[in-house]
Amino acid sequence: MVTTLGLKMAAESGRRAGSSDSGLGLSRWHWSGPLWFRGVLLLLGGLRASTTSIPVSLRSSPPCRHHVPSDSEVINKVHLKNHIVKRDVNEHLRIKIIYDKSIEELLPEKRHLVKNKLFPQAVSYLEKTFQVRRPAGTILLSRQCATNQYQYLRKENDHHRCCTEECAEHTKCGPIIVPEEHLQQCRVCCGGKWPCGAVGVPDQEGVRDADFVLYVGALATERCSHENIISYAAYCQQEAKMDRPIAGYANLCPNMISTQPQEFVGMLSTVKHEIIHALGFSAGLFAFYRDKDGNPLTSRFADGLPPFNYSLGLYQWSDKVVRKVERLWDIRDNKRVPHTVNLLVTPRVVDEARKHFNCPILEGMELENQGGMGTELNHWEKRLLENEAMTGSHTQNRVLSRITLALMEDTGWYKANYSMAEKLDWGRGMGCDFVRRSCKFWIDQQRQKRQMLNPYCNTLRSNPLQLTCRQDQRAVAVCNLQKFPKPLPQEYQYFDELTGVPAEDLPYYGGSVEIADYCPFSQEFSWHLSGEYQRSSDCRVLENQPDLFKNYGAEKYGPHSVCLIQKSAFVMEKCERKLSYPDWGSGCYQVSCSPEGLKVWVQDTSYLCSRAGQVLPVSIQMNGWIHDGNLLCPSCWDFCELCPPETDPPAVNLTRALPLDLCSRSSSLVVTLWLLLGNLFPLLAGFLLCVWH
Ligand SMILES: [Zn+2]
């Protein structure tokens, strides 16, 4: 008997093609009516199960819109006191955090999170990762002027910035008011004529022993109400000798601060990402980058500033920093169209990008070309570096790679400690075709070679969901290929055929992430119940463990779990009753490394993988149910540092592990004893587990 139950799953229908709100230049994920997938619970034998509504959504945040501060918001040429300070060569970058009073007004839990965990941890990481080439002594910031005219003048040998009318009542860094004690004395030159008169309190103490002052606020700004963002940040003052940003702000949107423990890692990586924008990774700073000898990479006018591009609202960089390159871009119907990209071409970035992709002729690292102002140009291309911390949208397993560290070095302002770089798997060693051609070209080529499409995919998100593993094999995932309400722009139409899709509909299909050039890839997701977040599909999070009676695949979530492909749907069996779940394809399991090779653990039973792709017939007993299914062996090298040569596995013993008659009266007692014994095994397994990263 097959019964269809009302188990509903909603999948986010993704972002509208080329969506961009007007006015503030916002653009965000659109939920154009959730697609309701009807899950089917197969009931073989008459067991009734209760119905629940479990919508599933792909975890994707709105893109980061780094707001490059306008010319009037930034003060350049700020002279530093005691500019050169003797320091140890290995001394870290020093970021001084100044909390605005809006932080003090947060609810105690949120305030504690921000002040004791979020910012100290983010700043500590960045301080260890970077070092300033020319350290500052004391930072004393310039004052803003009262009116918005082009009003400041400077005089040689006078480090003060002079306003033609009067100084602003408050000098702000982004939305945050800079404390008076961090400011120079106000100077006013009436009618723009010298001499300038000193007004108000004399020069203050400034901020000592810091290379960068970070003003942290929690103001409910207009941006917070318009954009679904946790925080945003930028620089606000640049010093005179090297143009390095010396002050910046990070504003947290108070309603978006979550004290949920499972959200902490995501918020931390967002805060790191935002501070990196303020320190140097910003299109507003490209024109100020310098070479390793400290010479500007973009030529300057007499006033020391690079040319200003009024249409972009940015200082115009030279092609020593960012260069436009035309790519050959394969699309559907065997067409090839020109696709222009902006590449960051500074030397260390080129070097690291070539090494990462294993493409010695790569001209530079591609910058984001979509998402509108703030997202494009200010991030790495999502298609190429998906989970890198400086791509334009948050992904759960964000890593700060050597490529971003190289960029920070290529600003000319910092040195990077590469031992702090995190391992980036996406795109690694994939070659020139991966990094220089369209994902259609890559997918077609892999199909012709009968090789995995990784990291891309071409299975439609449909009912039932076909589960797979995220590219790093640490989370259950689904392919984000979906139908859009409108045809995609021609250069992003990649499919010549898709199973079950009529030819005329093919232009509507693409990956749900616009900024990844609509290339489809496997993404982790989360389960929601009545709109409430329940759990994610990250194998390493213990809290994601499914309830006992929903754990069809006998999965195990936890810090040492990885995602494995299921070759067939798992069936739970008890007496005459059989249960299976329609959404299958992968699950989380523990693995361990042994001299014989990789072992896969299901409950307390280990299965040896003799070679990658080997099918492991799994049959175990758990809580009075027999779980039967097949798992696919991953490559031992994916998880272990040492692996024996691959061999053919021994002949499969298909005898089912049915230790007991589960239907007999004594079964419950025996099952309990069995479970007790089973509980000891994970302890033993824990000793055998390898540590991997
Ligand atoms: Zn950003």
XYZ file of C-alpha atoms and ligand atoms in Angstrom:
694
model
C 0.000 0.000 0.000
C 1.316 3.392 -0.846
C -0.207 6.287 0.987
C 0.332 9.879 0.147
C 0.533 11.974 3.240
C 0.471 15.722 3.493
C 4.155 16.071 4.131
C 4.912 19.351 2.518
C 8.197 20.806 1.589
C 8.724 24.298 0.410
C 11.756 25.106 -1.553
C 12.763 28.616 -2.037
C 12.085 29.528 -5.605
C 15.129 31.699 -5.730
C 15.972 35.031 -6.966
C 14.275 36.665 -9.876
C 16.479 36.981 -12.909
C 18.302 40.275 -12.780
C 16.230 41.500 -9.874
C 17.167 44.851 -8.495
C 15.034 47.130 -6.447
C 15.091 50.724 -7.427
C 16.030 53.681 -5.323
C 18.530 52.427 -2.835
C 19.928 49.943 -5.294
C 18.844 47.053 -3.177
C 18.471 43.615 -4.481
C 17.629 40.578 -2.505
C 16.292 37.080 -2.554
C 12.763 36.905 -3.744
C 10.382 34.326 -2.455
C 7.964 34.417 -5.301
C 5.529 32.049 -3.676
C 7.133 28.952 -2.205
C 7.019 25.899 -4.367
C 5.339 23.232 -2.376
C 6.756 19.847 -2.926
C 4.679 17.018 -1.801
C 6.696 14.400 -0.061
C 5.430 10.874 -0.110
C 5.950 8.561 2.757
C 5.961 5.029 1.569
C 4.102 2.798 3.911
C 4.539 -0.815 3.140
C 2.652 -2.830 5.671
C 0.111 -0.458 7.053
C 1.891 1.662 9.638
C 0.316 5.074 10.055
C 2.548 8.021 10.611
C 1.574 11.454 11.765
C 1.744 14.254 9.238
C 3.878 17.310 9.663
C 4.633 20.277 7.528
C 8.367 20.512 7.013
C 9.393 23.158 4.530
C 12.937 22.896 3.290
C 14.846 25.956 2.229
C 18.249 26.422 0.710
C 20.502 28.361 2.995
C 21.415 31.498 1.162
C 21.644 34.951 2.521
C 20.970 38.111 0.565
C 24.097 39.341 -1.176
C 26.397 41.697 0.694
C 26.006 45.227 -0.606
C 29.208 46.777 0.524
C 28.395 50.465 0.572
C 31.473 52.164 -0.793
C 31.480 55.467 1.069
C 30.979 58.507 -1.119
C 33.710 61.026 -1.641
C 32.192 63.363 0.935
C 31.980 60.632 3.552
C 35.683 59.841 3.463
C 38.478 62.075 4.614
C 41.771 61.406 2.842
C 45.211 62.617 3.681
C 44.913 62.443 7.432
C 48.318 63.028 8.954
C 49.327 60.734 11.726
C 51.308 61.748 14.732
C 54.537 59.802 15.323
C 54.022 58.152 11.988
C 56.836 55.655 12.049
C 57.065 53.666 15.185
C 59.678 51.079 15.893
C 58.048 47.753 16.244
C 58.861 44.111 16.131
C 58.740 42.745 12.632
C 56.198 40.143 13.621
C 53.869 42.418 15.466
C 50.222 42.046 14.604
C 47.810 44.547 13.160
C 46.279 46.535 16.019
C 42.586 47.260 15.692
C 41.121 49.404 18.433
C 37.423 48.725 18.882
C 35.357 51.676 20.105
C 31.797 50.759 21.026
C 29.168 53.377 20.364
C 26.576 54.042 23.032
C 24.005 52.253 20.868
C 25.811 49.027 21.771
C 25.279 49.790 25.460
C 21.574 50.194 24.800
C 21.171 46.679 23.413
C 19.460 43.992 25.434
C 22.000 42.534 27.871
C 22.241 39.206 26.011
C 22.916 40.879 22.697
C 25.338 43.366 24.219
C 27.276 40.564 25.833
C 27.414 38.659 22.556
C 28.669 41.666 20.589
C 31.193 42.942 23.127
C 32.481 39.723 24.593
C 32.353 37.322 21.687
C 31.548 38.595 18.228
C 33.878 41.555 17.827
C 36.727 40.382 20.070
C 36.886 37.087 18.157
C 36.605 38.637 14.691
C 39.182 41.315 15.477
C 41.543 38.878 17.161
C 41.496 36.672 14.056
C 42.193 39.598 11.735
C 44.915 40.964 13.992
C 46.715 37.631 13.861
C 46.231 37.367 10.109
C 47.508 40.789 9.083
C 50.287 43.131 9.939
C 50.574 46.759 8.895
C 53.614 47.594 6.773
C 53.951 51.095 8.179
C 52.458 51.183 11.634
C 50.773 54.238 13.019
C 51.689 55.829 16.297
C 48.644 57.713 17.433
C 45.550 58.135 15.337
C 44.004 61.584 15.513
C 41.167 61.927 13.060
C 40.219 64.904 10.928
C 37.007 66.799 11.496
C 34.177 66.964 9.032
C 32.945 70.381 7.931
C 29.459 71.676 8.567
C 28.240 72.078 5.034
C 28.442 69.677 2.218
C 30.391 71.936 -0.102
C 33.859 71.061 -1.209
C 35.156 72.842 1.772
C 38.437 71.763 3.033
C 41.848 73.185 2.508
C 45.165 72.054 3.736
C 48.371 73.881 4.140
C 51.757 72.352 3.921
C 53.259 71.589 7.290
C 49.895 72.045 8.933
C 48.292 68.694 9.509
C 44.909 70.163 10.176
C 42.101 70.047 7.715
C 40.411 73.441 7.408
C 36.762 74.093 6.796
C 35.753 77.161 4.783
C 32.738 77.886 6.976
C 32.581 75.888 10.148
C 33.327 72.419 11.431
C 30.491 69.950 11.733
C 29.003 69.648 15.180
C 29.779 65.947 15.086
C 32.264 64.118 12.907
C 30.835 60.802 11.885
C 32.330 57.554 10.732
C 29.492 56.034 8.703
C 26.452 56.385 10.953
C 28.516 56.518 14.155
C 29.592 59.724 15.907
C 33.335 59.875 16.509
C 34.163 60.789 20.138
C 35.617 64.303 20.531
C 38.777 62.921 22.112
C 39.715 61.236 18.820
C 39.605 64.464 16.820
C 41.927 67.226 15.759
C 41.119 70.777 16.649
C 38.665 72.518 14.351
C 40.220 74.973 11.865
C 38.172 77.498 9.884
C 39.406 79.635 6.998
C 36.770 82.274 6.418
C 36.007 82.556 2.730
C 38.697 80.007 2.034
C 41.452 82.461 2.874
C 44.440 81.895 5.074
C 45.178 82.039 7.849
C 42.844 79.509 9.293
C 41.702 80.126 12.778
C 41.623 77.497 15.467
C 38.153 77.024 16.876
C 37.095 75.135 19.965
C 38.971 72.552 21.972
C 42.606 71.916 21.041
C 43.890 68.646 19.545
C 42.825 65.759 21.680
C 44.701 62.723 22.740
C 43.645 60.524 19.825
C 43.852 56.762 19.814
C 47.205 55.443 20.874
C 48.882 52.220 19.848
C 46.406 51.417 17.124
C 46.708 50.945 13.372
C 42.990 51.087 12.776
C 40.105 52.417 14.845
C 36.891 50.479 14.408
C 33.720 52.194 15.572
C 31.113 49.589 16.349
C 27.476 50.550 16.619
C 24.047 48.956 16.729
C 21.972 51.706 15.175
C 18.652 50.869 13.579
C 19.546 52.788 10.433
C 17.570 53.120 7.242
C 19.801 50.495 5.657
C 18.843 48.074 8.415
C 15.168 48.591 7.705
C 15.578 48.206 3.949
C 18.029 45.373 3.731
C 17.925 42.010 5.321
C 21.466 42.275 6.670
C 23.269 41.564 9.918
C 25.887 44.242 9.606
C 27.671 46.552 7.231
C 30.995 48.284 7.398
C 33.336 50.635 5.579
C 36.351 52.847 6.083
C 35.953 56.569 6.781
C 39.415 58.100 6.989
C 42.652 57.367 5.139
C 46.101 58.441 6.243
C 48.248 60.741 4.155
C 51.447 58.847 3.407
C 50.115 55.542 2.062
C 46.349 56.166 1.808
C 45.719 53.276 4.171
C 42.346 53.345 5.922
C 42.940 54.229 9.555
C 39.361 54.387 10.747
C 36.182 52.614 9.854
C 32.882 51.510 11.249
C 30.805 48.390 11.535
C 27.133 48.790 12.250
C 25.062 45.853 13.424
C 21.387 45.941 12.662
C 19.980 45.473 16.178
C 17.030 43.322 15.119
C 19.267 40.972 13.180
C 21.600 40.148 16.062
C 20.779 36.591 16.985
C 21.791 35.047 20.278
C 20.991 31.558 18.946
C 24.161 29.502 19.334
C 23.778 27.886 15.900
C 23.818 31.318 14.251
C 27.050 32.468 15.887
C 29.509 31.064 13.350
C 27.594 32.720 10.518
C 27.507 36.085 12.271
C 31.194 35.854 13.096
C 32.134 35.243 9.480
C 29.864 38.104 8.398
C 31.586 40.466 10.829
C 35.049 39.364 9.625
C 33.918 39.856 6.030
C 32.651 43.356 6.789
C 35.811 44.425 8.620
C 37.905 43.210 5.656
C 35.882 45.572 3.446
C 36.783 48.398 5.827
C 40.468 47.437 5.942
C 41.024 47.213 2.210
C 38.804 44.972 0.063
C 36.620 47.687 -1.399
C 36.204 49.039 -4.922
C 36.482 52.488 -3.320
C 40.072 51.687 -2.362
C 41.338 49.927 -5.516
C 42.701 53.230 -6.895
C 44.712 53.708 -3.697
C 46.512 50.351 -3.772
C 50.294 50.456 -3.856
C 53.023 48.143 -5.047
C 55.443 46.378 -2.738
C 57.740 49.408 -2.709
C 54.929 51.695 -1.649
C 54.413 53.370 -5.053
C 50.843 54.015 -6.183
C 49.517 51.532 -8.767
C 47.241 54.265 -10.094
C 48.761 57.610 -11.040
C 47.840 60.619 -8.960
C 46.989 64.230 -9.586
C 48.855 67.081 -7.947
C 46.569 66.877 -4.932
C 47.804 63.336 -4.413
C 44.476 61.744 -5.289
C 43.672 59.403 -8.181
C 41.112 60.502 -10.814
C 37.491 60.303 -9.740
C 35.002 58.447 -11.901
C 31.725 60.285 -11.430
C 29.585 57.686 -13.177
C 30.847 54.954 -10.871
C 31.093 57.297 -7.877
C 34.520 55.816 -7.215
C 38.147 56.746 -7.617
C 39.184 55.254 -10.942
C 41.782 52.524 -10.670
C 44.402 51.749 -13.293
C 44.695 48.465 -15.135
C 47.524 47.522 -12.823
C 44.832 46.821 -10.240
C 41.698 45.745 -12.092
C 41.486 44.884 -15.776
C 38.565 44.022 -18.035
C 38.936 40.791 -19.975
C 36.589 39.181 -22.466
C 35.898 35.505 -21.980
C 34.634 32.977 -24.513
C 31.360 32.008 -22.977
C 29.534 28.887 -24.105
C 25.783 28.951 -23.773
C 22.943 26.732 -24.991
C 22.330 25.906 -28.657
C 26.097 25.626 -29.243
C 26.419 29.375 -29.117
C 29.373 31.272 -27.806
C 28.961 34.865 -26.650
C 31.439 37.416 -25.319
C 31.386 37.733 -21.542
C 33.318 40.625 -20.041
C 34.737 40.226 -16.575
C 36.774 42.396 -14.238
C 39.916 40.723 -12.972
C 41.999 41.754 -10.019
C 45.497 41.580 -11.490
C 47.859 42.515 -8.656
C 50.880 40.168 -8.437
C 50.190 38.077 -5.341
C 46.533 37.632 -6.199
C 47.483 36.423 -9.693
C 50.017 34.048 -8.206
C 47.645 32.596 -5.607
C 44.757 32.314 -8.079
C 46.954 30.483 -10.598
C 48.061 28.068 -7.904
C 44.575 27.567 -6.524
C 42.959 26.706 -9.848
C 46.093 25.130 -11.316
C 45.933 27.468 -14.285
C 49.347 29.011 -15.057
C 47.939 31.344 -17.729
C 45.214 32.836 -15.530
C 45.399 36.630 -15.868
C 43.855 37.511 -12.494
C 41.098 36.723 -10.046
C 37.600 37.435 -11.299
C 35.506 39.940 -9.375
C 31.765 39.633 -8.938
C 29.886 40.938 -11.970
C 26.334 40.723 -10.633
C 24.164 41.803 -7.758
C 24.257 45.516 -8.494
C 26.218 48.287 -6.828
C 27.998 47.160 -3.718
C 27.938 43.474 -4.555
C 29.664 43.616 -7.913
C 33.347 44.571 -7.947
C 33.550 44.394 -4.155
C 33.669 40.600 -3.933
C 35.216 37.582 -5.584
C 33.126 35.912 -8.266
C 30.742 33.519 -6.527
C 30.847 30.993 -9.378
C 34.581 30.530 -8.904
C 35.108 30.795 -5.140
C 31.712 29.847 -3.768
C 32.375 29.557 -0.024
C 35.308 31.930 0.159
C 34.676 34.528 2.852
C 34.903 37.450 0.430
C 32.325 36.290 -2.096
C 29.144 38.299 -2.209
C 26.784 36.169 -0.145
C 27.059 34.189 2.987
C 27.485 30.450 2.747
C 27.651 28.379 5.860
C 31.159 27.008 5.593
C 32.903 30.252 4.808
C 36.692 30.214 4.678
C 39.205 33.016 4.389
C 41.571 31.723 1.724
C 45.092 32.590 0.645
C 43.606 34.544 -2.276
C 41.989 37.115 0.038
C 45.150 37.271 2.134
C 47.078 37.929 -1.086
C 44.691 40.753 -1.963
C 45.236 42.360 1.425
C 49.004 42.179 0.838
C 48.580 43.665 -2.628
C 46.926 46.749 -1.185
C 50.481 47.652 -0.224
C 49.352 48.310 3.329
C 49.553 44.905 4.984
C 51.546 41.760 5.238
C 49.628 38.547 5.647
C 50.287 35.565 7.837
C 49.439 32.746 5.458
C 49.353 30.180 8.230
C 46.025 31.788 9.193
C 44.530 31.072 5.754
C 41.777 28.475 5.677
C 41.585 25.666 3.159
C 39.364 26.373 0.198
C 38.248 23.297 -1.727
C 35.998 24.971 -4.260
C 37.702 25.149 -7.653
C 41.020 23.848 -6.313
C 43.121 22.279 -9.066
C 40.199 22.399 -11.515
C 42.247 23.950 -14.304
C 41.891 26.771 -16.805
C 38.634 25.583 -18.359
C 36.965 25.764 -14.986
C 38.144 29.258 -14.179
C 38.025 30.832 -17.650
C 35.043 29.222 -19.373
C 31.337 29.120 -18.588
C 29.959 26.443 -16.290
C 28.085 25.034 -19.297
C 31.390 24.356 -20.991
C 32.674 22.641 -17.843
C 29.539 20.579 -17.272
C 29.432 19.408 -20.922
C 33.099 18.533 -20.871
C 32.792 16.504 -17.687
C 29.768 14.675 -19.059
C 31.642 13.783 -22.231
C 34.507 12.442 -20.138
C 31.953 10.620 -17.971
C 33.321 12.379 -14.919
C 31.625 13.951 -11.926
C 30.141 17.386 -12.583
C 31.489 18.625 -9.263
C 31.185 21.290 -8.024
C 28.268 21.859 -10.377
C 25.218 19.671 -10.782
C 22.325 19.267 -13.189
C 19.527 17.611 -11.250
C 16.329 19.539 -10.887
C 15.098 20.398 -7.439
C 11.880 18.493 -7.584
C 9.670 16.119 -5.723
C 11.011 13.950 -4.271
C 14.203 15.791 -3.458
C 17.302 14.099 -4.739
C 19.825 14.603 -1.980
C 23.530 14.804 -2.580
C 26.574 16.086 -0.712
C 27.977 19.570 -0.609
C 31.201 19.904 -2.540
C 33.328 19.659 0.639
C 31.433 16.520 1.738
C 30.509 18.020 5.088
C 26.793 18.603 4.544
C 23.795 17.007 2.895
C 22.828 19.139 -0.076
C 20.489 19.533 -3.003
C 21.256 20.781 -6.474
C 19.936 24.334 -6.707
C 18.887 24.015 -10.346
C 15.392 25.421 -10.686
C 12.895 27.107 -12.940
C 12.723 30.905 -12.887
C 9.558 32.854 -13.621
C 11.264 34.611 -16.529
C 13.848 33.457 -19.057
C 17.373 34.089 -17.778
C 19.587 36.604 -19.593
C 20.949 34.885 -22.691
C 24.529 34.613 -21.435
C 23.299 32.574 -18.460
C 21.170 30.097 -20.416
C 23.203 26.936 -20.181
C 20.951 23.938 -20.796
C 20.414 22.148 -24.112
C 18.334 19.492 -22.431
C 16.973 18.599 -19.037
C 15.070 15.455 -18.235
C 11.348 16.143 -18.259
C 11.682 19.770 -19.376
C 10.262 20.802 -22.786
C 12.830 22.502 -25.036
C 10.986 25.830 -25.045
C 11.245 26.025 -21.236
C 15.022 25.523 -21.064
C 15.842 29.278 -21.001
C 13.989 29.477 -17.656
C 16.341 27.047 -15.909
C 19.445 27.870 -13.906
C 21.030 27.678 -10.489
C 19.197 29.650 -7.819
C 22.164 31.886 -6.946
C 22.282 34.783 -9.360
C 25.724 36.011 -8.319
C 27.161 32.568 -9.137
C 26.269 33.348 -12.786
C 23.216 31.100 -12.303
C 25.503 28.061 -12.380
C 23.777 25.204 -10.569
C 25.625 23.714 -7.602
C 24.861 21.594 -4.575
C 23.860 23.638 -1.560
C 23.129 22.771 2.027
C 19.631 23.535 3.232
C 17.603 23.783 6.394
C 14.331 22.410 7.626
C 11.651 24.720 8.915
C 8.522 23.898 10.846
C 5.751 26.494 10.708
C 8.330 29.026 9.586
C 10.617 28.240 12.528
C 14.126 27.090 11.825
C 14.500 23.479 12.938
C 17.827 22.189 11.812
C 20.338 22.469 9.031
C 21.911 19.801 6.871
C 25.442 20.360 8.157
C 26.789 16.951 9.179
C 29.138 18.411 11.791
C 26.432 19.923 13.965
C 25.278 17.540 16.663
C 21.959 19.356 17.040
C 21.062 18.413 13.467
C 20.618 14.752 14.451
C 17.158 13.664 13.256
C 14.642 12.288 15.741
C 14.923 8.565 16.368
C 11.890 7.641 14.328
C 12.749 9.929 11.443
C 16.268 8.621 11.134
C 15.608 6.357 8.170
C 19.201 6.297 6.960
C 20.639 5.540 10.443
C 22.518 8.799 10.185
C 24.884 10.262 12.739
C 25.488 14.015 12.953
C 28.386 15.421 14.947
C 31.765 17.116 14.719
C 33.373 14.121 13.011
C 30.578 13.266 10.597
C 30.800 13.585 6.851
C 28.290 13.341 4.027
C 28.111 10.064 2.115
C 26.100 9.215 -0.957
C 23.333 6.646 -0.524
C 23.110 4.293 -3.470
C 19.547 3.313 -2.620
C 16.811 4.540 -0.327
C 17.088 3.254 3.203
C 14.203 1.138 4.436
C 13.223 0.841 8.096
C 11.708 -2.523 8.797
C 9.995 -4.010 11.793
C 7.889 -7.138 11.782
C 5.825 -6.814 8.612
C 6.163 -3.042 8.462
C 8.467 -1.195 6.131
C 9.087 2.523 6.052
C 11.127 4.583 3.701
C 11.472 8.241 2.929
C 11.102 9.676 -0.549
C 13.838 12.281 -0.232
C 17.059 10.353 -0.217
C 20.435 10.268 -1.868
C 22.859 11.163 0.893
C 23.264 11.239 4.646
C 25.669 12.002 7.456
C 27.901 9.267 8.835
C 31.092 8.922 10.778
C 34.223 7.673 9.102
C 37.591 6.706 10.520
C 41.019 6.088 9.086
C 42.738 2.745 9.584
C 45.780 1.003 8.096
C 43.375 -1.070 5.987
C 41.732 2.070 4.634
C 38.707 4.235 5.281
C 36.013 2.817 7.517
C 32.420 3.972 7.433
C 30.505 3.643 10.679
C 26.781 3.111 10.834
C 25.729 2.931 14.443
C 28.258 0.522 15.943
C 29.087 -1.340 12.752
C 32.077 -0.444 10.645
C 32.344 -1.076 6.924
C 35.706 -1.040 5.212
C 36.067 0.863 1.953
C 38.605 -0.880 -0.275
C 38.134 1.606 -3.079
C 36.214 4.745 -3.945
C 32.824 4.059 -5.469
C 32.455 0.703 -3.719
C 28.887 -0.026 -2.661
C 28.484 -0.876 1.018
C 25.347 -2.856 1.774
C 24.286 -1.615 5.195
C 21.985 -3.530 7.473
C 21.843 -2.542 11.086
C 19.435 -2.624 13.930
C 18.512 0.575 15.721
C 15.803 1.086 18.333
C 13.968 -2.024 17.365
C 14.014 -1.334 13.648
C 16.201 -2.834 10.977
C 17.685 -0.187 8.670
C 18.683 -1.465 5.247
C 20.370 0.527 2.538
C 23.475 1.037 0.451
C 26.190 3.614 0.918
C 28.831 4.609 -1.589
C 32.468 4.713 -0.467
C 34.156 8.085 -0.869
C 37.843 8.262 -1.694
C 39.978 7.475 1.352
C 42.174 10.451 0.432
C 39.253 12.817 0.937
C 39.454 12.203 4.673
C 42.684 10.426 5.610
C 46.289 11.474 5.418
C 47.496 7.967 4.684
C 45.647 5.455 2.548
C 46.559 1.967 1.318
C 46.386 1.271 -2.448
C 42.843 0.685 -3.651
C 41.839 -2.934 -4.065
C 38.725 -4.754 -5.132
C 36.497 -5.369 -2.157
C 35.954 -8.930 -0.985
C 32.789 -10.686 -2.175
C 29.787 -9.132 -0.513
C 28.151 -11.066 2.244
C 24.508 -10.286 1.796
C 23.362 -11.942 4.983
C 21.140 -9.482 6.785
C 21.992 -8.528 10.303
C 18.789 -9.681 11.910
C 19.997 -10.713 15.302
C 16.588 -11.132 16.811
C 13.008 -11.699 16.074
C 11.890 -8.130 16.667
C 8.260 -9.126 16.659
C 8.522 -11.571 19.537
C 7.339 -10.593 22.995
C 10.835 -10.554 24.448
C 12.115 -8.253 21.780
C 11.818 -4.975 23.679
C 13.978 -6.208 26.535
C 16.591 -7.592 24.194
C 16.502 -4.438 22.111
C 17.231 -2.399 25.220
C 20.191 -4.579 26.081
C 21.342 -4.340 22.492
C 21.089 -0.567 22.648
C 23.083 -0.459 25.858
C 25.823 -2.397 24.158
C 25.479 -0.130 21.147
C 26.039 2.927 23.295
C 29.485 1.698 24.244
C 30.600 1.393 20.677
C 30.663 5.092 19.751
C 33.127 5.557 22.604
C 35.368 2.957 21.032
C 34.784 4.489 17.627
C 35.795 7.864 19.013
C 39.276 6.552 19.711
C 39.627 5.287 16.198
C 38.502 8.495 14.552
C 41.056 10.442 12.645
C 41.188 14.146 13.018
C 40.694 15.873 9.735
C 40.115 19.392 8.725
Zn 30.696 42.167 1.261
